[in-house]
PDB file of C-alpha atoms in Angstrom:
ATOM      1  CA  UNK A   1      91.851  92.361 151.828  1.00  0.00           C
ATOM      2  CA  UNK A   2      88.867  90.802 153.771  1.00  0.00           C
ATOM      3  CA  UNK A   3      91.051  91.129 157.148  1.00  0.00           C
ATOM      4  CA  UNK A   4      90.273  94.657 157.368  1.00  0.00           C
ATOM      5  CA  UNK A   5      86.933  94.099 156.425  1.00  0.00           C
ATOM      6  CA  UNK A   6      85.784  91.457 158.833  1.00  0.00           C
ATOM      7  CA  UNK A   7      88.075  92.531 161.742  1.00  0.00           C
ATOM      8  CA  UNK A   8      85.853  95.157 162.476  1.00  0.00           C
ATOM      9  CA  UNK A   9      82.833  93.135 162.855  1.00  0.00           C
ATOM     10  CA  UNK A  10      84.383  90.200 165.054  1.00  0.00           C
ATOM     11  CA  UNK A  11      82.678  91.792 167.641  1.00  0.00           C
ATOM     12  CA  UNK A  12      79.406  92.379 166.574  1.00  0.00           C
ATOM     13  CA  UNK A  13      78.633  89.842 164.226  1.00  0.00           C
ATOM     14  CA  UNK A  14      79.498  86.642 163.179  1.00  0.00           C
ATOM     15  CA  UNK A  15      82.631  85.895 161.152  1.00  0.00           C
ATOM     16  CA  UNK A  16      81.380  84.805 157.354  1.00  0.00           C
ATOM     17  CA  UNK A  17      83.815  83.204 155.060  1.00  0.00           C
ATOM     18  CA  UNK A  18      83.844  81.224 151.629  1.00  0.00           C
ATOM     19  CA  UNK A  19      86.519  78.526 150.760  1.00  0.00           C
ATOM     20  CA  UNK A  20      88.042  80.805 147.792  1.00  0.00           C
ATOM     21  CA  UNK A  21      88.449  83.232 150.201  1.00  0.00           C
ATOM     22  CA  UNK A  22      89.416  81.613 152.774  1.00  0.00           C
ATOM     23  CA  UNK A  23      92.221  80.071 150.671  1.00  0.00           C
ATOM     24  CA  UNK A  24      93.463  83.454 148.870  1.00  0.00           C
ATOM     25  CA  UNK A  25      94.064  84.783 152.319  1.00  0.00           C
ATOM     26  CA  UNK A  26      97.244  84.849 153.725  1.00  0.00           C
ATOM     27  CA  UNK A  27      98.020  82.214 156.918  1.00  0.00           C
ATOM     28  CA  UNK A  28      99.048  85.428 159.499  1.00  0.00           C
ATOM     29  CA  UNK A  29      95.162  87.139 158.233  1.00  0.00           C
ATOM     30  CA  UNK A  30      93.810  83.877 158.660  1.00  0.00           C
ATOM     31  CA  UNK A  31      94.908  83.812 161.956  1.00  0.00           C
ATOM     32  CA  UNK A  32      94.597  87.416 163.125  1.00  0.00           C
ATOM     33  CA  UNK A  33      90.450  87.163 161.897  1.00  0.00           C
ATOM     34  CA  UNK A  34      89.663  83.786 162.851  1.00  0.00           C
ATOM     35  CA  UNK A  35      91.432  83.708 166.486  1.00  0.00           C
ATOM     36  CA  UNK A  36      91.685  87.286 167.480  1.00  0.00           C
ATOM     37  CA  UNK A  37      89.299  86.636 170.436  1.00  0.00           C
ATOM     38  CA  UNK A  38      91.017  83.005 171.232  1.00  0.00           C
ATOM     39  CA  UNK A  39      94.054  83.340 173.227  1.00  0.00           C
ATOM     40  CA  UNK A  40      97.341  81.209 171.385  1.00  0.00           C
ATOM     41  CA  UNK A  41     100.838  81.182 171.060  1.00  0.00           C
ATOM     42  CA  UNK A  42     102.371  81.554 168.427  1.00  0.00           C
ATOM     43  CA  UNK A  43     101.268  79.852 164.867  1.00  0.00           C
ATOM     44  CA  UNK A  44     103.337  78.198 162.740  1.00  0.00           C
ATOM     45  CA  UNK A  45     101.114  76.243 160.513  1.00  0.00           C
ATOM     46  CA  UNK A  46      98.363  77.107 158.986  1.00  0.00           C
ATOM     47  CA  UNK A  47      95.669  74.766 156.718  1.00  0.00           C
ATOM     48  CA  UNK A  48      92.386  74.180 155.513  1.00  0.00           C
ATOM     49  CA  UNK A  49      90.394  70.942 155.430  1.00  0.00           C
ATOM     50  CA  UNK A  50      90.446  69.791 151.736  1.00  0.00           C
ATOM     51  CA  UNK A  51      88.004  66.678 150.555  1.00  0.00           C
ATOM     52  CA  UNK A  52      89.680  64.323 148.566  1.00  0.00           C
ATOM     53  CA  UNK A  53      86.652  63.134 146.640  1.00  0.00           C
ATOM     54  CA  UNK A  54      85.127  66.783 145.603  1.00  0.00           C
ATOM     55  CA  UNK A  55      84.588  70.217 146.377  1.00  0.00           C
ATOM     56  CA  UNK A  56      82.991  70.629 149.695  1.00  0.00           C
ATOM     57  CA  UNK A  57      81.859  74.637 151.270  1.00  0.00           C
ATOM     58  CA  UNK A  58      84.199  75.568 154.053  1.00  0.00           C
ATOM     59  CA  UNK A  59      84.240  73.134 157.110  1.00  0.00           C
ATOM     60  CA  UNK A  60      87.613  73.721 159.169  1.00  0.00           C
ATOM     61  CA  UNK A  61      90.556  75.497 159.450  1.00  0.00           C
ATOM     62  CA  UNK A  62      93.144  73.985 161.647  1.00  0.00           C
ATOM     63  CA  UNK A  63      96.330  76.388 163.127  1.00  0.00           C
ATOM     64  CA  UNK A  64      99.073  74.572 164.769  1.00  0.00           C
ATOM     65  CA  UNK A  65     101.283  76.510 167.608  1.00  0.00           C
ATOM     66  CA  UNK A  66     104.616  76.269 168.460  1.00  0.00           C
ATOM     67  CA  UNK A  67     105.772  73.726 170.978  1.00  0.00           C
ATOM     68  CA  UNK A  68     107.252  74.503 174.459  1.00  0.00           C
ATOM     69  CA  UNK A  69     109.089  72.239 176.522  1.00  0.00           C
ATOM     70  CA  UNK A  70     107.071  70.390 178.832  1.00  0.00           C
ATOM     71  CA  UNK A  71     109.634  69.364 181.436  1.00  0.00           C
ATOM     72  CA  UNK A  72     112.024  65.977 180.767  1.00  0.00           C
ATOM     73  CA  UNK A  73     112.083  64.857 177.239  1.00  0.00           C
ATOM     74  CA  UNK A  74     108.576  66.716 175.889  1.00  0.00           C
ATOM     75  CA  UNK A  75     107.046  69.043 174.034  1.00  0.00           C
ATOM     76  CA  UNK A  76     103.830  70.342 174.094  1.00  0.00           C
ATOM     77  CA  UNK A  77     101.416  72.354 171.702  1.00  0.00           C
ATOM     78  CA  UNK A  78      98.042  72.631 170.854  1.00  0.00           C
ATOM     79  CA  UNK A  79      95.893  72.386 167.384  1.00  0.00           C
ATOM     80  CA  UNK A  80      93.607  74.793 167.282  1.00  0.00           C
ATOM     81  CA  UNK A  81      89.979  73.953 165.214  1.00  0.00           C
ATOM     82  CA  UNK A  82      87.932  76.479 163.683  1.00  0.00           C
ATOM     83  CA  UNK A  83      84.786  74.787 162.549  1.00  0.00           C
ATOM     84  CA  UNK A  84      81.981  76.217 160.323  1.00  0.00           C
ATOM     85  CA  UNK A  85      78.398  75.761 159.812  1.00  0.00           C
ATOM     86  CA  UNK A  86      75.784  77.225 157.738  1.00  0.00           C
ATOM     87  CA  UNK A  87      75.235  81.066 157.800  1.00  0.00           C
ATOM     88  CA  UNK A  88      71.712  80.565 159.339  1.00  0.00           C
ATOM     89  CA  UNK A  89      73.516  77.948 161.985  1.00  0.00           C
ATOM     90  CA  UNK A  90      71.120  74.733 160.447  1.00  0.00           C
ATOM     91  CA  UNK A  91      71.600  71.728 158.617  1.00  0.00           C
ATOM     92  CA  UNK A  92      71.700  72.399 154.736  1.00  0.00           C
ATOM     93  CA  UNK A  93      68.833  73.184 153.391  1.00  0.00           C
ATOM     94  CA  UNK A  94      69.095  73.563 149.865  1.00  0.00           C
ATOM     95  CA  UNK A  95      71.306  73.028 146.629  1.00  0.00           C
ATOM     96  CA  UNK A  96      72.858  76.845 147.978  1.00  0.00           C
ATOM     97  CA  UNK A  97      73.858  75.584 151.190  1.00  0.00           C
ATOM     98  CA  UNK A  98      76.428  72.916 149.674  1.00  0.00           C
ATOM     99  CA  UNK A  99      77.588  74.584 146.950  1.00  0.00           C
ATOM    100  CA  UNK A 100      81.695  74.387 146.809  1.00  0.00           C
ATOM    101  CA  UNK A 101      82.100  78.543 147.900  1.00  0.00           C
ATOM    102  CA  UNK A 102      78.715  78.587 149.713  1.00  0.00           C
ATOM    103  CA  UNK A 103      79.351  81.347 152.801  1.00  0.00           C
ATOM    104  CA  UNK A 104      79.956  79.904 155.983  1.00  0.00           C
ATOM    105  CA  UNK A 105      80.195  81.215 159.427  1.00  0.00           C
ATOM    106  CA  UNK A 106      82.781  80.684 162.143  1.00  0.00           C
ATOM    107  CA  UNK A 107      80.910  78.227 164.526  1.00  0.00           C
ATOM    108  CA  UNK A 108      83.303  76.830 166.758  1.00  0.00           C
ATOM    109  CA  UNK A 109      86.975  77.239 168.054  1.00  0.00           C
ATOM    110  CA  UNK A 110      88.229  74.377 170.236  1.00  0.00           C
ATOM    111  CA  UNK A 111      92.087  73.119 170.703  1.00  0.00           C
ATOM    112  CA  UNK A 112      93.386  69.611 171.198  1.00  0.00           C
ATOM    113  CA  UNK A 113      96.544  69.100 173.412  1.00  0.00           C
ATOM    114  CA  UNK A 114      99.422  67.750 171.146  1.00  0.00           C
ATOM    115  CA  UNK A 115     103.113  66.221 172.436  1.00  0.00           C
ATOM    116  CA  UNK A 116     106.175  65.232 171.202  1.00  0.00           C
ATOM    117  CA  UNK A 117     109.266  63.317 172.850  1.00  0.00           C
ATOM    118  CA  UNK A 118     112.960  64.618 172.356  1.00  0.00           C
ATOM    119  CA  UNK A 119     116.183  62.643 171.966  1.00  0.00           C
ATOM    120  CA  UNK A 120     117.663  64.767 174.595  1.00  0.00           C
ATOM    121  CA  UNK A 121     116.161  67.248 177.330  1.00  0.00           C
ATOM    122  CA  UNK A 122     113.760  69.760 175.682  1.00  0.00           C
ATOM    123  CA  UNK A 123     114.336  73.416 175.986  1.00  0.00           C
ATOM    124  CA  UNK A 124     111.647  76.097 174.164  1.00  0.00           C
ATOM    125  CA  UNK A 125     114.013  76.499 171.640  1.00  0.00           C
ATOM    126  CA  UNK A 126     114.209  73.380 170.658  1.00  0.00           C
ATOM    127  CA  UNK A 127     110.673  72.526 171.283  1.00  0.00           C
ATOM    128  CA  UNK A 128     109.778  75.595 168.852  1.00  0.00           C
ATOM    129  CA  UNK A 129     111.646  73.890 166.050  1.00  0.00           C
ATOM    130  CA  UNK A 130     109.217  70.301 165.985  1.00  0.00           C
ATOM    131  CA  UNK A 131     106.387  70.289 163.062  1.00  0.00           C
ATOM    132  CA  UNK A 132     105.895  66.275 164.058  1.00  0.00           C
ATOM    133  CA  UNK A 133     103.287  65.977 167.197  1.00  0.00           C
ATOM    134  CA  UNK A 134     101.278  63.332 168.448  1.00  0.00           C
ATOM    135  CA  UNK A 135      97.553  64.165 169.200  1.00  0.00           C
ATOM    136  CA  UNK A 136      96.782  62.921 172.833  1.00  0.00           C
ATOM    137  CA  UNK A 137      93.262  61.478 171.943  1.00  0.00           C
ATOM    138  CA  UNK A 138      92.421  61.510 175.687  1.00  0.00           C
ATOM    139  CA  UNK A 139      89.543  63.263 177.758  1.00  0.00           C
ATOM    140  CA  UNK A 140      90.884  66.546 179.151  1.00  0.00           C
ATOM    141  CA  UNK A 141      90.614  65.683 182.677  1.00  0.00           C
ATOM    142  CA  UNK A 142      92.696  62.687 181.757  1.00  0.00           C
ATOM    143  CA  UNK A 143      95.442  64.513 180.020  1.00  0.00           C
ATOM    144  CA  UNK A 144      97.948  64.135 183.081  1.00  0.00           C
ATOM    145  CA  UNK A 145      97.140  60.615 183.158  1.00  0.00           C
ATOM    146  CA  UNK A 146      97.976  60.135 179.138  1.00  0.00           C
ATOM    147  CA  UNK A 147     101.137  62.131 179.632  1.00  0.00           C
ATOM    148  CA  UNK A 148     101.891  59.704 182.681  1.00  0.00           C
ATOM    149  CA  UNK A 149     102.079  56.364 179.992  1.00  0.00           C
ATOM    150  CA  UNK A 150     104.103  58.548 177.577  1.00  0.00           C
ATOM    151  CA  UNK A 151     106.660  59.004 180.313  1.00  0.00           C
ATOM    152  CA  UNK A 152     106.482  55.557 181.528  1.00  0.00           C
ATOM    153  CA  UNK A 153     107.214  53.846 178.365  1.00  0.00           C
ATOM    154  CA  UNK A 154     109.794  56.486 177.814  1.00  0.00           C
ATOM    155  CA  UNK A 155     111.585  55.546 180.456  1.00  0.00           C
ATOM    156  CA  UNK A 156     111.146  51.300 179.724  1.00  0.00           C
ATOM    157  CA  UNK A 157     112.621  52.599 176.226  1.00  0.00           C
ATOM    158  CA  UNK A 158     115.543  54.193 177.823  1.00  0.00           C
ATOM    159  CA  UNK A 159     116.090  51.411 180.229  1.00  0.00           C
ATOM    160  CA  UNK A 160     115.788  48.466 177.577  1.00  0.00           C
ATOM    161  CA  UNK A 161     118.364  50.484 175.297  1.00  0.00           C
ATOM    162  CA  UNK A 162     120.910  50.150 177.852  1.00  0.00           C
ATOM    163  CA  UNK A 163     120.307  46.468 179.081  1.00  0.00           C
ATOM    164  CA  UNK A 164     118.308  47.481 181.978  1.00  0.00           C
ATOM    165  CA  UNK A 165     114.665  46.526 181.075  1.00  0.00           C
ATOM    166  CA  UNK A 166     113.129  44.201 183.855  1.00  0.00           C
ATOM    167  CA  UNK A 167     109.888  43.597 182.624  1.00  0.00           C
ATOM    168  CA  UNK A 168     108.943  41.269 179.705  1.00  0.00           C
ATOM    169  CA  UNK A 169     107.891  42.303 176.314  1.00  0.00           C
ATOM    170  CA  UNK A 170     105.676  40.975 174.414  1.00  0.00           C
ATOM    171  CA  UNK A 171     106.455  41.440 170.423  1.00  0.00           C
ATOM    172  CA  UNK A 172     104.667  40.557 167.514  1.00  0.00           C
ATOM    173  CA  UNK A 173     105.780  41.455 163.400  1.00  0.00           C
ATOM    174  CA  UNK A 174     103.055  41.683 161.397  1.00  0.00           C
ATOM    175  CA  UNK A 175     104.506  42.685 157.971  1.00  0.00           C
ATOM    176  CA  UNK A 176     106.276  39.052 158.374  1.00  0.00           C
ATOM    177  CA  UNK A 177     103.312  37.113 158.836  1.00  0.00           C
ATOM    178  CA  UNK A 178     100.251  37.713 161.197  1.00  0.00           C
ATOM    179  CA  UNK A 179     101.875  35.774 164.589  1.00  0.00           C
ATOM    180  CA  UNK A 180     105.791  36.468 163.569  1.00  0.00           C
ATOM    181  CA  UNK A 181     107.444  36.731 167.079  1.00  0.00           C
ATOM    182  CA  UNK A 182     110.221  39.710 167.412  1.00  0.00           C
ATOM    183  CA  UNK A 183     112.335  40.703 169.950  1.00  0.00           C
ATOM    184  CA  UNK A 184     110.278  42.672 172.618  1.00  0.00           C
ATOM    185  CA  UNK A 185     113.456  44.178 174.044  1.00  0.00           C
ATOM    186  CA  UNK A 186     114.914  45.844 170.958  1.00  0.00           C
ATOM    187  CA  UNK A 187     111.889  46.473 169.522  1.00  0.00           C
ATOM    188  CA  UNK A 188     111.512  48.731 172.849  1.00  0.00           C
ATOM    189  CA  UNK A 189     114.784  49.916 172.821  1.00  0.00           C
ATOM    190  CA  UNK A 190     114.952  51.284 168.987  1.00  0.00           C
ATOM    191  CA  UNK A 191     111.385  52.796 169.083  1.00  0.00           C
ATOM    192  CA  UNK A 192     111.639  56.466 166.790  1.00  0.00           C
ATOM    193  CA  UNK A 193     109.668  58.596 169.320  1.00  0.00           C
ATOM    194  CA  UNK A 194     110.017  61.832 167.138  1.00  0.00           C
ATOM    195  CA  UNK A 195     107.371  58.965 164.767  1.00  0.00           C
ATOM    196  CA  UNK A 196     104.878  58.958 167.974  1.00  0.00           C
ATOM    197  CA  UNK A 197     101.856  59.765 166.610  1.00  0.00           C
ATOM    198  CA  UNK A 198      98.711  59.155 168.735  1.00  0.00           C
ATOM    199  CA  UNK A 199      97.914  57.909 172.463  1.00  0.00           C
ATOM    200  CA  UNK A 200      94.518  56.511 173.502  1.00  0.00           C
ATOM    201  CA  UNK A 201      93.482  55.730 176.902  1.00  0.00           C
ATOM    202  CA  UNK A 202      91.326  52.791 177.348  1.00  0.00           C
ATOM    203  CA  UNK A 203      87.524  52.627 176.485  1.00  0.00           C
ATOM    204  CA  UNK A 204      84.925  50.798 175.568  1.00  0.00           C
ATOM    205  CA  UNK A 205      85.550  50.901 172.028  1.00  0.00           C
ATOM    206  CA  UNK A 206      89.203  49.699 172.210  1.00  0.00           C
ATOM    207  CA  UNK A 207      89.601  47.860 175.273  1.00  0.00           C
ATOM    208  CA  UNK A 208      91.430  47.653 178.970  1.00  0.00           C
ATOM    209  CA  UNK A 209      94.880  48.919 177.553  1.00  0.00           C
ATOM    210  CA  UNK A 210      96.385  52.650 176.912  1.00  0.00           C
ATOM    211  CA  UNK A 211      98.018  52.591 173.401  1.00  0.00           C
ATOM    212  CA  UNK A 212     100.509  54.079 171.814  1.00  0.00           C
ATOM    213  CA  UNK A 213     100.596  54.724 167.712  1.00  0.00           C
ATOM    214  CA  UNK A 214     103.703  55.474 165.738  1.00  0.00           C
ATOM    215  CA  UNK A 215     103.805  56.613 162.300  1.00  0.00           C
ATOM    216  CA  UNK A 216     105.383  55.035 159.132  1.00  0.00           C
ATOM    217  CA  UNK A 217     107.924  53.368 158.371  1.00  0.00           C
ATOM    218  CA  UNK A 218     107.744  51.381 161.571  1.00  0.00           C
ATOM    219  CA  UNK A 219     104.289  51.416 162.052  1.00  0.00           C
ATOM    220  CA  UNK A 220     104.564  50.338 165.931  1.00  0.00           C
ATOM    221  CA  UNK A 221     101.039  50.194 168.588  1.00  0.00           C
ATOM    222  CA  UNK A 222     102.723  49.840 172.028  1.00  0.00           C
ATOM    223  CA  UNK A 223      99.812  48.499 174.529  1.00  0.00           C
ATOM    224  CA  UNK A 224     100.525  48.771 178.171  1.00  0.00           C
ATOM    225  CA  UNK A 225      98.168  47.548 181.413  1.00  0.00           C
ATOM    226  CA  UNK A 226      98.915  48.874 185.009  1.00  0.00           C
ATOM    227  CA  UNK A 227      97.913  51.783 187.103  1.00  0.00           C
ATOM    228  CA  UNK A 228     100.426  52.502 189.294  1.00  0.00           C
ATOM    229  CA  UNK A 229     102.989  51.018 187.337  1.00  0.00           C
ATOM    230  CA  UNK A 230     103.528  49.511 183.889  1.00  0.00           C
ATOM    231  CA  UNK A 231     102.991  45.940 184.454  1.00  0.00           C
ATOM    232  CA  UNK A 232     102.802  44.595 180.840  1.00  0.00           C
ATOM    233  CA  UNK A 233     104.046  45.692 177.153  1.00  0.00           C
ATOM    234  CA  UNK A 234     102.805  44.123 173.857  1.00  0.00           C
ATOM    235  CA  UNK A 235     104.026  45.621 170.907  1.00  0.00           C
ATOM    236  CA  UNK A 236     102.664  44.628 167.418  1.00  0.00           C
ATOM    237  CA  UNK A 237     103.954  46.257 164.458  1.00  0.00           C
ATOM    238  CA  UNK A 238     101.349  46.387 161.757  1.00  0.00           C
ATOM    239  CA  UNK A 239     100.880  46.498 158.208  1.00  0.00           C
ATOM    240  CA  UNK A 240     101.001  49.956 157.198  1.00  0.00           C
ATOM    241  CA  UNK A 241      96.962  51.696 156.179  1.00  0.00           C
ATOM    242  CA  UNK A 242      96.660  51.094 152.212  1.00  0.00           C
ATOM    243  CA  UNK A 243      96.012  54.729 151.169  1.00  0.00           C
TER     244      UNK A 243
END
């Protein structure tokens, strides 16, 4: 198909593409034409950045890898971006250029760290087996430092599940009203981790806290303070995104 085609110019020239094609193609050509030159293990998803509202050319292809046990309870993985830009590598400049199966060009192949927290110690094997990640939406350099709040409030789950939590929790439900207490400590203690789905650091944008997101149906942000410890917790579940 185009595999054979293109493979032979990944060298020389730059990768072109259209949606349709890129969506007849198989995930495993996908992969062998698009990251033959970027090193990865191995790929287990494979998909395409669709617009909801209409037909858009080619922007991204996303590959997920396999996880691998991180030591303790994790798993880690990477997703893998392939972005593309125009052919001539410069904003649209014509009706052509932004046409549904206008050709693109591979610009760009970056990969964002990814984790996930087992019930039990992870092994590769098991590790291997997880499609459910959370994307660790911190700077590289701080990527030990993300992992470190993971494993802290890991272990303040672990502890408040079998009556050993000695630090307060503060709770708040807000699919019962907007300042419904709850019960810090069991809200800790039942947390789904396999639902973790995003940890920020703090910023400017979001404040002094690092913050952990978990996915539907419990829809809980965990915000801890402290450097060389945890010092606080507030939990707040929220209403779940309408969409």
């Amino acid at each position: 198909m185009l595999l054979a085609l293109s493979l032979l110019a990944l060298q020389e020239s730059p990768i072109v593409l259209t949606r349709g094609q890129a969506e007849q193609m198989a995930p495993k050509e996908l992969e062998s034409l698009l990251l033959a030159d970027f090193p990865h293990r191995h790929i287990n998803n494979v998909r395409i950045l669709k617009s909801e509202e209409s037909p858009q050319p080619l922007q991204a292809i996303f590959f997920e890898e396999d996880g691998q046990a991180g030591g303790g309870y994790f798993c880690t993985a990477r997703r893998i971006t392939v972005i593309f830009d125009t052919v001539h590598g410069r904003l649209p400049e014509g009706k052509s250029d932004l046409q549904p199966n206008a050709r693109r060009r591979r610009f760009n192949v970056h990969a964002a760290p990814l984790l996930a927290v087992l019930g039990e110690p992870a092994t590769d094997e098991a590790c291997a087996t997880v499609r459910k990640f959370a994307q660790m939406a911190v700077p590289e350099a701080a990527l030990s430092r993300g992992r470190w709040y993971v494993e802290a409030v890991h272990a303040l789950s672990r502890d408040a599940a079998n009556n050993k939590l000695r630090l307060p929790v503060t709770c708040v439900d807000e699919t019962a009203n907007p300042d419904a207490a709850c019960d810090g400590e069991r809200a800790l203690a039942t947390l789904e981790w396999r639902n973790l789905a995003n940890v920020e650091l703090p910023s400017a944008s979001r404040g002094p806290t690092t913050q952990l997101q978990f996915w539907a149906p419990r829809n809980w942000h965990v915000e801890v303070t402290g450097t060389a410890r945890i010092e606080s917790v507030t939990m707040r579940r929220v209403h779940p995104a309408p969409f």
